[in-house]
């Protein structure tokens, strides 16, 4: 019997292969309307339900699956045929699977859905492919989004998106819960590494390109090499007051609109097909139950027409955690009426389906709200061409995990690495030097890949990524026997990222004394979401103590920071000789770091965040003048201190750049006139290098207190030694706008200042209506 089922699956997959072109919207609408008319209430409600794969996999219960993973046909038929569940996500047992296994698992699901169900509606499968295909063994793992943003090269976002889409589809998965567009203003936040920094414009530029990479230039997601993207986590997710995941945020409406909405508006304009909702609470109201945010703002103002999906179990959270509903039934009513189209139920689909059916029959949820939601689900499935080709043949994706994709992932990692300190030009090191590579991140793939790498928390990276080079292995490839590894401190193997222990500690200190240089790899082990919460942003006591003991040897120490957020290093920052910020650079991060350390690559990364110097000094670069006041005379000599360890946009190079001749095309603009800004940049050093030219503006007087400065444009240049290039930026009144106290976008007349990066170049101009 098993052979017959597998044979049917194979024939089913082969029949479904081939290329496709997205059908015209009018044709899709006709098909969706016709299908809706045939559907019962039960079938409609099922399409709004999403469950995790463990529910329909063989295993002792819904929370665990057997190995090797396989489908429980009875449970699958209960979910898909009896309850008409429309979507499945995740991976069995929280571990990666090969494309071959994915083909068998998803082929089985689609065979039941499209061959045995009354209306032959395919299931849509989704996954969090954040920096590569998280749960596909052998997939190309790029740096995380924070590292991606550190390249300040949006073309890389397109590349990451395109390759990830290709390899996600090769795994028979057409829906990717990415990109993360949250505004990362709080360095304590456990998901900072998944996002693209703390500036709305920077996030917008990268988010647009990620979506184009995922969905294709024309958003033709019927193309079997592209996927439907899912922007997340709408809205204000990354700024909880506590700094801890899924805890309340308090955000004034004008702040929400100006800073947090901006990246999502850009993503909507880029054509993103779906959106995932913030798991937290804004101003006392859970976002999953917030009609004003989901309907009035998202649907009516921003014009988003795609599918709205919850995050994991968040309708249940309305009564289990947030205490705004008395039971599951009321929670379902609140969320669906607030605008949710699909519930990521995860495990218990029966209560959701039964309660929603009852609510419709009782008149508590209008039938037109159900039809609206199901129409969006079906439209997405048609746009993905799942009705005609619900699966693909993984053999049609020969580039999966191959050298071409690997090279691109390496290039992103190499441009992301950010040189934060280089005392007396200690870097690059000579390849004849004797180097001790040590610390908890020195010889493990886990702190290079971070979360969403072969498992949710990333703890399986060393099992699945053993063929790639750790930092030590990459250094060893550069200098051979001159490289020594002794850990000194090691991370635990458990899922808990905080576990670390001394490991040959004294032996490592002795080895440092015999070495010319110490490359100390510190930071954080991998974590994701709530398990990544912390109580102190300072680098761990053991790692700090180890660094201090190494410094006592008198040998030069180069600090390598592999971390998802900026752990405070003020106790050692001034004493080490060099600092490299690696972020979570992926499987090729070790190779890229070694190439930077020994000068094969000239570092060009720039911080997409502000790196704090103290745990009580967490102000981002976007802040008000009062947060950096100069000392005043008199008794009440108030003073504001803005003194991060490293500023937003900062990053050193092995060469030097000189800026001059800042020129504006006018001293005043009005109406829709454009202002052209030019500046000359020269490589005055002896090595070719890439420089990020950053344009900021400052509003000198406004009706509400303006920010000190805001990033408006940037461009990354490659300059040969002695070469000069003129960079031209163009802005207009819309780039000077802000959201006022009446929650309206306005550009007020007055004086503005243009500055270039962290240089002293600045000029004034004015705007007149």
XYZ file of C-alpha atoms in Angstrom:
769
model
C 0.000 0.000 0.000
C 2.848 2.391 0.880
C 4.472 1.812 -2.519
C 1.202 2.631 -4.278
C 0.795 5.877 -2.335
C 4.379 6.948 -3.049
C 3.919 6.084 -6.680
C 0.816 8.243 -6.906
C 2.675 11.078 -5.223
C 5.569 10.852 -7.689
C 3.185 10.863 -10.672
C 1.299 13.761 -9.101
C 4.489 15.811 -8.680
C 5.717 15.078 -12.205
C 2.376 16.102 -13.664
C 2.537 19.356 -11.774
C 5.954 20.433 -13.040
C 6.636 23.180 -15.534
C 6.633 26.932 -15.816
C 3.656 29.195 -15.412
C 2.522 32.734 -16.034
C 0.225 34.466 -13.590
C -3.357 34.699 -14.783
C -4.922 38.137 -15.280
C -6.579 39.518 -12.140
C -9.988 39.587 -13.828
C -9.729 35.880 -14.643
C -8.624 35.046 -11.098
C -11.529 37.081 -9.708
C -13.964 35.174 -11.914
C -12.627 31.826 -10.712
C -12.607 32.872 -7.057
C -16.185 34.173 -7.224
C -17.343 30.971 -8.892
C -15.607 28.815 -6.293
C -16.955 30.847 -3.377
C -20.491 30.240 -4.584
C -19.922 26.490 -4.377
C -18.417 26.492 -0.894
C -20.242 25.657 2.301
C -19.689 27.715 5.430
C -17.575 24.898 6.848
C -15.362 24.844 3.760
C -14.907 28.596 3.889
C -13.953 28.641 7.555
C -11.440 25.846 6.995
C -9.630 27.966 4.411
C -9.029 30.537 7.148
C -7.239 27.965 9.331
C -3.507 27.292 9.385
C -1.862 24.490 11.380
C 1.684 23.317 11.997
C 2.926 20.178 10.266
C 3.376 18.232 13.523
C -0.417 18.075 13.784
C -0.669 15.862 10.698
C 2.642 14.015 11.068
C 3.041 10.609 12.649
C 3.987 10.900 16.299
C 2.863 10.455 19.884
C 0.820 13.693 19.895
C 0.289 16.955 18.025
C 3.410 18.512 19.488
C 5.942 15.843 18.504
C 6.653 13.826 15.386
C 8.387 10.539 14.777
C 11.676 10.289 12.918
C 11.980 9.962 10.028
C 9.122 12.394 9.489
C 6.087 11.175 7.607
C 2.409 12.011 7.289
C -0.335 10.475 9.414
C -2.954 9.965 6.705
C -5.865 9.687 9.129
C -4.979 12.932 10.871
C -4.294 14.669 7.550
C -7.706 13.663 6.215
C -9.352 14.874 9.410
C -7.722 18.294 9.077
C -7.978 18.751 5.306
C -11.108 16.800 4.383
C -13.290 17.064 7.482
C -12.253 20.530 8.680
C -11.077 21.826 5.265
C -7.886 23.368 6.703
C -6.416 25.623 4.030
C -2.820 26.127 5.119
C 0.033 24.295 6.825
C 3.380 25.664 8.021
C 6.647 24.842 9.702
C 8.699 21.638 9.810
C 8.262 18.422 11.760
C 10.147 18.201 15.051
C 11.702 21.618 14.501
C 14.471 20.363 12.218
C 15.486 20.810 8.591
C 14.502 18.360 5.842
C 16.008 17.687 2.434
C 14.146 18.803 -0.714
C 13.424 15.134 -1.365
C 11.664 14.767 1.998
C 9.800 18.030 1.471
C 8.606 16.758 -1.895
C 7.206 13.603 -0.309
C 5.572 15.419 2.638
C 3.996 18.258 0.675
C 3.181 15.986 -2.243
C 1.169 13.811 0.129
C -0.669 16.821 1.547
C -1.515 18.210 -1.883
C -2.560 14.816 -3.191
C -5.199 14.565 -0.468
C -6.285 18.202 -0.820
C -6.583 18.265 -4.603
C -7.612 14.693 -5.333
C -9.801 13.693 -2.405
C -11.553 16.895 -1.337
C -14.899 17.933 -2.812
C -13.675 21.193 -4.379
C -10.049 20.180 -5.012
C -8.642 23.284 -3.270
C -4.883 23.020 -2.703
C -3.223 23.733 0.628
C -0.856 26.696 0.807
C 2.336 25.847 2.678
C 4.288 28.573 4.477
C 7.621 28.864 6.219
C 9.939 31.443 7.815
C 12.795 31.596 5.304
C 14.430 34.587 6.951
C 18.020 34.400 5.654
C 17.746 31.375 3.412
C 15.435 28.375 3.577
C 15.408 27.809 7.318
C 14.175 24.250 7.289
C 15.802 22.880 4.131
C 18.990 20.888 4.609
C 21.648 21.972 2.140
C 20.049 25.360 1.429
C 22.125 28.524 1.066
C 22.261 30.413 4.363
C 22.845 34.128 3.928
C 23.604 36.640 6.669
C 20.571 37.757 8.651
C 18.689 40.922 7.737
C 20.600 43.129 10.193
C 23.857 42.091 8.550
C 22.242 42.528 5.148
C 21.396 46.124 6.034
C 24.991 46.641 7.217
C 26.115 46.258 3.598
C 24.155 49.424 2.728
C 23.811 47.761 -0.677
C 20.124 47.122 -1.507
C 21.100 45.053 -4.550
C 22.116 42.347 -2.108
C 18.573 42.329 -0.699
C 17.264 41.505 -4.158
C 19.885 38.764 -4.504
C 19.049 37.240 -1.121
C 15.344 37.343 -1.938
C 15.730 35.821 -5.383
C 17.950 32.950 -4.242
C 15.846 32.252 -1.157
C 12.702 32.194 -3.311
C 14.321 29.744 -5.728
C 15.405 27.390 -2.949
C 12.111 27.732 -1.064
C 10.192 26.711 -4.164
C 12.662 23.866 -4.678
C 11.413 22.670 -1.285
C 7.815 22.784 -2.578
C 6.989 25.777 -0.358
C 5.389 28.781 -2.107
C 4.852 31.197 0.821
C 7.632 32.885 2.783
C 7.006 34.745 6.044
C 9.553 37.439 5.267
C 10.724 40.251 5.147
C 10.904 41.593 8.701
C 10.151 45.325 8.475
C 10.075 46.154 12.184
C 11.794 49.372 13.235
C 14.669 48.208 15.454
C 14.961 51.094 17.881
C 15.608 48.988 20.997
C 18.934 47.115 21.126
C 17.638 44.859 23.906
C 15.052 43.310 21.632
C 15.502 39.614 20.893
C 14.495 39.934 17.236
C 16.718 42.887 16.365
C 19.011 40.646 14.306
C 16.093 39.560 12.133
C 15.310 43.128 11.076
C 17.107 45.780 9.068
C 18.051 48.348 11.640
C 16.681 51.498 13.174
C 15.984 53.812 10.236
C 12.673 53.789 8.303
C 14.258 54.840 5.014
C 17.018 52.222 5.212
C 14.496 49.487 6.030
C 12.233 50.644 3.209
C 14.989 50.499 0.613
C 16.029 46.986 1.608
C 12.459 45.781 2.123
C 11.435 46.805 -1.378
C 14.306 44.872 -2.905
C 13.690 41.787 -0.775
C 10.098 41.686 -1.970
C 11.154 42.085 -5.603
C 13.619 39.262 -5.105
C 11.038 37.005 -3.476
C 8.169 37.760 -5.844
C 9.920 38.809 -9.039
C 10.073 42.239 -10.651
C 6.421 42.076 -11.703
C 5.209 40.181 -8.629
C 4.427 37.184 -10.822
C 4.275 34.620 -8.044
C 2.913 31.964 -10.412
C 6.510 31.708 -11.597
C 7.825 28.478 -10.014
C 11.048 30.260 -9.039
C 9.336 32.895 -6.903
C 7.205 32.928 -3.753
C 4.581 35.062 -2.087
C 6.242 37.324 0.457
C 4.819 38.188 3.866
C 5.853 41.498 5.403
C 5.932 41.430 9.177
C 5.254 42.167 11.986
C 2.617 44.812 11.386
C 2.871 47.132 13.400
C 5.247 48.526 16.074
C 6.419 45.063 17.114
C 10.063 45.815 17.921
C 9.622 48.585 20.484
C 8.037 47.081 23.616
C 8.637 49.143 26.725
C 10.334 46.227 28.473
C 12.559 45.366 25.516
C 11.159 41.831 25.728
C 9.329 39.983 22.988
C 5.528 40.103 22.826
C 5.154 42.656 25.603
C 3.256 45.965 25.451
C 4.352 49.022 23.505
C 3.111 52.580 23.911
C 3.396 54.506 20.663
C 1.770 57.885 19.922
C -0.237 57.850 16.689
C 1.996 60.356 14.909
C 5.099 58.332 15.829
C 3.453 55.111 14.677
C 2.611 56.636 11.326
C 5.853 58.463 10.623
C 8.384 55.870 11.698
C 6.738 52.445 11.907
C 4.275 52.586 9.001
C 6.821 53.873 6.483
C 8.584 50.541 5.700
C 5.228 48.759 5.399
C 3.900 51.432 3.038
C 6.976 50.928 0.856
C 6.451 47.158 0.921
C 2.789 47.503 -0.009
C 3.775 49.744 -2.910
C 6.325 47.071 -3.915
C 3.455 44.596 -4.250
C 3.858 42.302 -1.216
C 0.987 39.803 -1.281
C 0.586 39.061 2.444
C 1.192 40.547 5.861
C 1.657 39.106 9.361
C 0.394 40.888 12.461
C 2.321 42.052 15.526
C 1.952 39.554 18.378
C 2.009 42.303 20.979
C -0.087 45.123 22.351
C -0.050 48.787 21.338
C -1.505 51.352 23.722
C -3.373 48.660 25.623
C -5.008 47.006 22.606
C -3.726 43.701 21.164
C -2.969 44.341 17.506
C -4.803 41.171 16.493
C -7.996 42.759 17.785
C -7.325 46.314 16.619
C -9.822 47.299 13.906
C -8.295 50.762 13.552
C -4.846 49.382 12.721
C -5.964 46.414 10.593
C -8.862 47.918 8.674
C -8.838 51.706 8.886
C -5.078 52.126 8.572
C -3.924 49.038 6.661
C -6.873 48.476 4.339
C -8.415 51.913 3.907
C -5.466 54.302 4.196
C -2.539 52.211 2.983
C -4.626 50.360 0.409
C -3.377 46.860 1.196
C -5.513 44.280 -0.614
C -3.634 41.094 0.255
C -3.996 38.428 2.928
C -3.685 39.230 6.651
C -2.374 36.293 8.705
C -1.876 36.090 12.463
C 1.339 35.095 14.152
C 1.624 31.842 16.111
C -1.433 31.217 18.312
C -2.270 34.886 18.619
C -6.044 34.604 18.481
C -5.887 32.220 21.441
C -3.611 34.747 23.150
C -6.450 37.252 23.231
C -8.019 35.249 26.048
C -5.124 33.143 27.365
C -2.574 35.951 27.708
C -4.014 39.380 26.967
C -7.273 38.918 28.878
C -9.472 40.891 26.475
C -11.740 37.930 25.674
C -13.471 35.537 28.044
C -12.883 32.441 25.922
C -11.747 31.174 22.543
C -15.065 31.932 20.887
C -14.990 35.601 21.855
C -11.332 35.815 20.837
C -12.152 34.438 17.385
C -14.999 36.915 17.043
C -12.784 39.869 17.986
C -9.931 38.932 15.655
C -11.978 38.057 12.583
C -14.154 41.141 12.919
C -11.004 43.234 13.340
C -9.792 42.075 9.933
C -7.837 38.827 10.325
C -8.117 36.596 7.236
C -6.179 33.528 8.377
C -5.381 32.241 11.855
C -2.016 30.627 12.467
C -3.728 28.351 14.974
C -0.799 26.006 15.095
C -2.246 22.997 16.955
C -5.928 22.962 17.941
C -7.829 23.719 14.750
C -11.161 22.259 15.868
C -12.068 25.021 18.391
C -11.246 27.771 15.878
C -13.296 26.207 13.107
C -16.240 25.201 15.304
C -16.402 28.555 17.082
C -16.197 30.583 13.877
C -18.926 28.505 12.233
C -21.135 29.051 15.272
C -20.402 32.789 15.324
C -21.487 33.141 11.711
C -24.683 31.181 12.317
C -25.404 33.357 15.358
C -24.846 36.554 13.366
C -21.862 37.611 15.476
C -19.493 37.477 12.492
C -21.026 38.663 9.207
C -20.974 36.263 6.272
C -19.495 38.979 4.089
C -16.494 39.146 6.467
C -15.964 35.403 5.920
C -16.316 35.763 2.167
C -13.880 38.669 2.163
C -11.258 36.643 4.039
C -11.712 33.472 1.999
C -11.617 35.460 -1.232
C -8.154 36.684 -0.273
C -6.988 33.161 0.601
C -8.251 31.722 -2.687
C -6.881 34.644 -4.682
C -3.426 34.014 -3.245
C -3.645 30.330 -4.140
C -4.682 31.146 -7.694
C -1.936 33.749 -8.051
C 0.584 31.130 -6.920
C -0.870 28.812 -9.588
C -1.435 26.142 -6.931
C -4.698 24.976 -8.494
C -2.863 23.951 -11.681
C 0.532 23.086 -10.194
C 0.346 22.486 -6.445
C 3.858 20.971 -6.346
C 7.129 21.115 -8.243
C 9.895 18.623 -8.978
C 12.911 19.525 -6.849
C 15.141 18.144 -9.611
C 14.187 21.180 -11.696
C 16.211 23.341 -9.304
C 19.830 22.372 -9.987
C 21.229 25.557 -8.420
C 19.832 24.636 -4.993
C 22.644 25.018 -2.447
C 25.185 25.254 -5.248
C 28.369 27.238 -5.818
C 26.664 30.142 -7.584
C 24.375 30.773 -4.636
C 27.201 30.201 -2.167
C 29.295 32.903 -3.818
C 26.484 35.430 -3.439
C 26.014 34.578 0.241
C 29.765 35.032 0.775
C 29.715 38.425 -0.970
C 26.920 39.670 1.283
C 28.782 38.497 4.380
C 32.010 40.127 3.208
C 30.336 43.501 2.663
C 28.367 43.296 5.906
C 31.319 42.907 8.266
C 31.877 46.244 9.965
C 35.253 47.425 11.215
C 34.556 49.406 14.382
C 38.075 49.865 15.728
C 41.532 49.564 14.204
C 44.066 50.982 16.630
C 47.333 51.859 14.906
C 46.086 50.045 11.796
C 46.645 46.673 13.436
C 44.413 45.137 10.795
C 44.882 43.532 8.377
C 47.184 40.974 9.972
C 50.135 39.493 8.125
C 49.692 35.882 7.108
C 52.996 34.998 8.745
C 51.651 35.901 12.196
C 50.914 33.350 14.898
C 47.254 33.759 15.814
C 45.203 32.286 18.637
C 41.542 32.056 17.658
C 39.530 31.700 20.833
C 36.273 32.447 22.572
C 32.834 30.812 22.460
C 32.196 31.812 18.849
C 35.548 30.689 17.484
C 34.797 27.165 16.302
C 31.034 26.767 16.030
C 28.594 27.421 13.189
C 25.762 28.220 15.579
C 26.766 31.794 16.509
C 27.475 32.491 12.830
C 24.032 31.420 11.653
C 21.900 32.602 14.546
C 18.222 31.765 14.723
C 16.028 30.308 11.963
C 18.913 28.096 10.873
C 17.950 24.429 10.452
C 15.749 24.872 13.533
C 13.812 27.699 15.147
C 16.444 28.535 17.771
C 19.394 27.608 15.547
C 20.796 25.013 17.963
C 21.209 22.402 15.203
C 23.603 24.473 13.078
C 26.705 22.460 13.933
C 24.884 19.274 12.940
C 23.658 20.572 9.585
C 26.428 23.043 8.693
C 29.492 20.985 9.563
C 30.852 21.239 6.010
C 31.230 25.025 6.258
C 34.086 26.893 7.886
C 33.942 28.223 11.408
C 35.987 31.345 12.121
C 38.918 29.241 13.282
C 38.755 26.916 10.290
C 38.658 29.870 7.915
C 41.647 31.491 9.649
C 43.464 28.178 9.483
C 42.813 28.067 5.745
C 44.546 31.448 5.499
C 47.634 30.822 7.648
C 47.809 27.067 8.182
C 49.705 25.868 11.253
C 50.173 29.439 12.480
C 46.533 29.311 13.605
C 45.702 27.778 16.991
C 42.279 27.161 18.497
C 41.611 26.764 22.189
C 38.095 27.805 23.251
C 38.742 29.267 26.712
C 34.986 29.741 26.976
C 32.367 27.647 25.147
C 28.652 28.011 24.557
C 26.375 25.212 25.683
C 24.853 22.766 23.232
C 21.397 23.238 24.727
C 18.698 25.399 23.161
C 19.138 28.048 25.904
C 21.520 30.617 24.408
C 22.678 31.907 27.809
C 24.560 28.756 28.824
C 28.342 29.073 28.636
C 31.246 27.569 30.541
C 34.980 27.768 30.956
C 36.655 25.381 28.550
C 40.440 24.887 28.769
C 40.538 28.405 30.164
C 44.077 28.485 31.580
C 45.419 26.608 28.587
C 44.022 29.316 26.322
C 45.587 32.091 28.394
C 48.953 30.323 28.144
C 48.512 29.931 24.380
C 47.797 33.650 24.067
C 51.189 34.424 25.578
C 52.856 32.334 22.855
C 50.901 34.003 20.050
C 51.480 37.230 18.151
C 47.775 38.119 18.093
C 44.548 36.965 19.713
C 41.335 36.864 17.690
C 38.683 36.746 20.409
C 35.263 35.652 19.143
C 32.538 36.711 21.566
C 28.915 37.833 21.487
C 25.866 35.593 21.704
C 24.820 32.091 20.898
C 21.736 31.697 18.718
C 18.213 32.437 19.940
C 14.855 33.513 18.546
C 11.832 35.394 19.806
C 10.762 35.008 23.446
C 13.576 32.602 24.453
C 16.002 35.360 23.451
C 14.781 37.854 26.045
C 17.459 39.200 28.361
C 17.742 41.187 31.587
C 21.131 42.791 30.926
C 22.461 43.920 27.554
C 26.032 43.780 28.803
C 28.219 41.071 27.333
C 28.207 38.111 29.740
C 30.423 38.298 32.820
C 32.382 35.209 31.817
C 33.169 36.552 28.344
C 34.183 39.942 29.753
C 36.413 38.299 32.344
C 38.009 36.141 29.678
C 38.698 39.196 27.516
C 40.274 41.016 30.449
C 42.488 38.031 31.288
C 43.646 37.811 27.684
C 44.426 41.531 27.658
C 46.635 41.031 30.717
C 48.962 38.883 28.582
C 49.952 42.047 26.751
C 49.209 40.544 23.352
C 47.099 42.521 20.843
C 43.460 41.436 20.931
C 41.087 41.716 17.962
C 37.492 41.393 19.085
C 35.040 39.663 16.734
C 31.396 40.212 17.682
C 29.064 37.508 16.361
C 25.716 38.583 17.802
C 22.137 39.368 16.928
C 22.083 42.591 18.935
C 24.797 44.944 20.233
C 25.933 43.605 23.591
C 27.560 46.319 25.684
C 31.378 46.016 25.684
C 32.431 49.269 27.380
C 34.588 47.396 29.920
C 36.894 46.140 27.176
C 36.255 48.314 24.094
C 38.926 50.867 24.920
C 41.578 48.228 25.610
C 41.276 45.891 22.648
C 43.190 46.758 19.496
C 40.557 45.984 16.912
C 36.816 45.335 16.774
C 34.909 43.636 13.965
C 31.118 43.447 14.027
C 30.075 40.228 12.292
C 26.343 40.214 13.226
C 24.927 36.754 12.316
C 26.786 36.364 8.990
C 25.588 32.905 7.930
C 27.458 29.856 6.664
C 30.064 31.898 4.829
C 30.663 34.326 7.658
C 33.787 32.524 8.830
C 35.350 32.759 5.370
C 34.401 36.431 5.036
C 35.803 37.287 8.464
C 39.112 35.584 7.743
C 39.399 37.440 4.454
C 38.802 40.748 6.245
C 41.238 39.934 9.059
C 44.059 39.157 6.600
C 43.288 41.869 4.063
C 41.852 39.829 1.193
C 38.717 41.932 1.649
C 38.631 45.604 2.551
C 35.752 46.002 5.056
C 32.940 48.313 3.943
C 30.054 47.569 6.315
C 28.355 50.385 8.192
C 26.229 50.028 11.308
C 22.469 50.004 10.588
C 21.937 50.561 14.317
C 23.371 52.650 17.120
C 25.783 50.583 19.219
C 25.166 51.589 22.860
C 27.943 52.206 25.340
C 25.880 51.445 28.442
C 22.708 49.597 29.389
C 21.003 52.848 30.405
C 22.075 54.697 27.266
C 19.904 53.184 24.577
C 18.970 56.279 22.558
C 18.916 55.623 18.786
C 20.253 58.053 16.215
C 16.707 59.291 15.558
C 16.163 61.415 18.645
C 15.317 64.907 19.815
C 17.657 67.788 20.606
C 16.970 67.520 24.334
C 18.675 64.128 24.348
C 22.053 65.680 23.628
C 21.918 69.100 25.296
C 25.089 71.065 25.836
C 25.771 72.148 29.386
C 24.086 75.436 30.284
C 25.114 78.093 32.781
C 23.501 78.650 36.151
C 22.227 76.509 38.985
C 20.190 74.142 36.823
C 22.914 73.277 34.347
C 21.017 70.567 32.521
C 23.045 68.416 30.181
C 21.948 65.685 27.767
C 24.382 62.928 26.985
C 24.248 61.082 23.664
C 27.426 59.023 23.636
C 27.025 55.619 22.002
C 29.963 53.289 21.670
C 29.582 53.550 17.886
C 27.200 55.739 15.909
C 24.581 54.667 13.377
C 26.173 54.589 9.923
C 29.703 54.178 11.300
C 32.266 51.782 9.885
C 35.975 51.975 9.112
C 37.963 50.884 6.077
C 41.564 49.884 5.390
C 41.769 52.942 3.162
C 40.815 56.608 3.675
C 38.157 58.722 2.020
C 38.001 62.483 1.698
C 34.827 64.473 1.111
C 34.742 67.941 -0.404
C 32.787 70.408 -2.547
C 29.296 69.928 -1.134
C 27.013 71.827 -3.503
C 23.262 72.480 -3.571
C 21.401 73.389 -6.747
C 19.420 76.051 -4.887
C 19.219 77.761 -1.531
C 15.418 77.610 -1.597
C 12.857 75.236 -3.056
C 9.088 75.493 -3.160
C 6.146 73.338 -4.093
C 7.261 70.228 -5.968
C 10.668 71.573 -6.929
C 13.614 69.225 -6.517
C 16.884 69.953 -4.774
C 20.033 68.453 -6.237
C 22.889 67.810 -3.833
C 26.412 66.974 -5.026
C 29.527 65.975 -3.137
C 32.931 64.725 -4.246
C 34.469 61.637 -2.639
C 38.120 60.650 -3.085
C 39.950 57.498 -2.055
C 43.117 58.985 -0.573
C 44.559 55.661 0.576
C 46.559 52.898 -1.085
C 43.860 50.219 -1.315
C 40.665 50.036 -3.356
C 37.653 50.389 -1.095
C 33.916 50.847 -0.923
C 32.418 53.839 0.840
C 28.808 54.554 1.784
C 27.929 58.186 1.160
C 25.088 59.151 3.510
C 22.847 62.186 3.133
C 21.031 63.555 6.190
C 18.686 66.492 6.625
C 17.749 68.412 9.754
C 14.593 70.450 10.218
C 15.721 73.447 12.264
C 12.288 74.563 13.505
C 8.968 72.710 13.358
C 5.524 72.711 14.973
C 6.504 69.624 16.960
C 10.055 69.010 18.121
C 12.037 67.738 15.127
C 14.640 65.004 15.122
C 18.283 66.061 15.231
C 18.780 64.503 11.796
C 17.262 61.960 9.432
C 18.759 59.745 6.753
C 17.343 60.704 3.335
C 19.597 59.063 0.756
C 22.708 56.875 0.517
C 24.911 55.368 -2.169
C 27.722 52.838 -1.994
C 30.759 53.511 -4.183
C 33.803 51.511 -5.208
C 36.837 53.781 -5.472
C 40.320 52.858 -6.624
C 43.302 54.540 -4.901
C 43.378 58.196 -5.930
C 40.002 58.013 -7.676
C 37.363 60.719 -7.200
C 33.660 60.386 -7.909
C 30.874 62.923 -7.655
C 27.750 61.648 -5.953
C 24.456 63.278 -6.853
C 21.381 63.038 -4.640
C 17.931 64.476 -5.389
C 15.295 65.240 -2.775
C 12.069 67.217 -2.681
C 9.570 68.503 -0.161
C 8.190 65.035 0.549
C 11.575 64.004 1.928
C 11.324 66.790 4.502
C 7.836 65.880 5.676
C 6.827 64.622 9.108
C 3.572 63.584 10.781
C 2.240 66.440 12.880
C 0.119 66.451 16.019
C -3.016 66.042 13.877
C -1.558 62.839 12.379
C -1.106 64.465 8.984
C 1.968 64.344 6.769
C 3.189 67.923 6.319
C 6.226 69.786 5.054
C 6.380 73.060 6.893
C 8.129 76.135 5.476
C 11.420 77.014 7.095
C 15.133 76.344 7.181
C 16.764 72.949 6.778
C 20.320 71.680 6.971
C 22.007 69.104 4.752
C 24.886 67.072 6.157
C 27.005 64.337 4.614
C 27.557 61.310 6.855
C 29.707 62.026 9.884
C 31.708 64.694 8.073
C 31.714 68.409 8.875
C 30.211 69.191 5.465
C 26.868 70.914 5.801
C 24.777 73.568 4.052
C 21.511 75.339 4.728
C 18.528 75.706 2.440
C 14.905 76.697 2.916
C 11.543 75.422 1.819
C 8.672 77.681 0.851
C 5.160 76.505 0.002
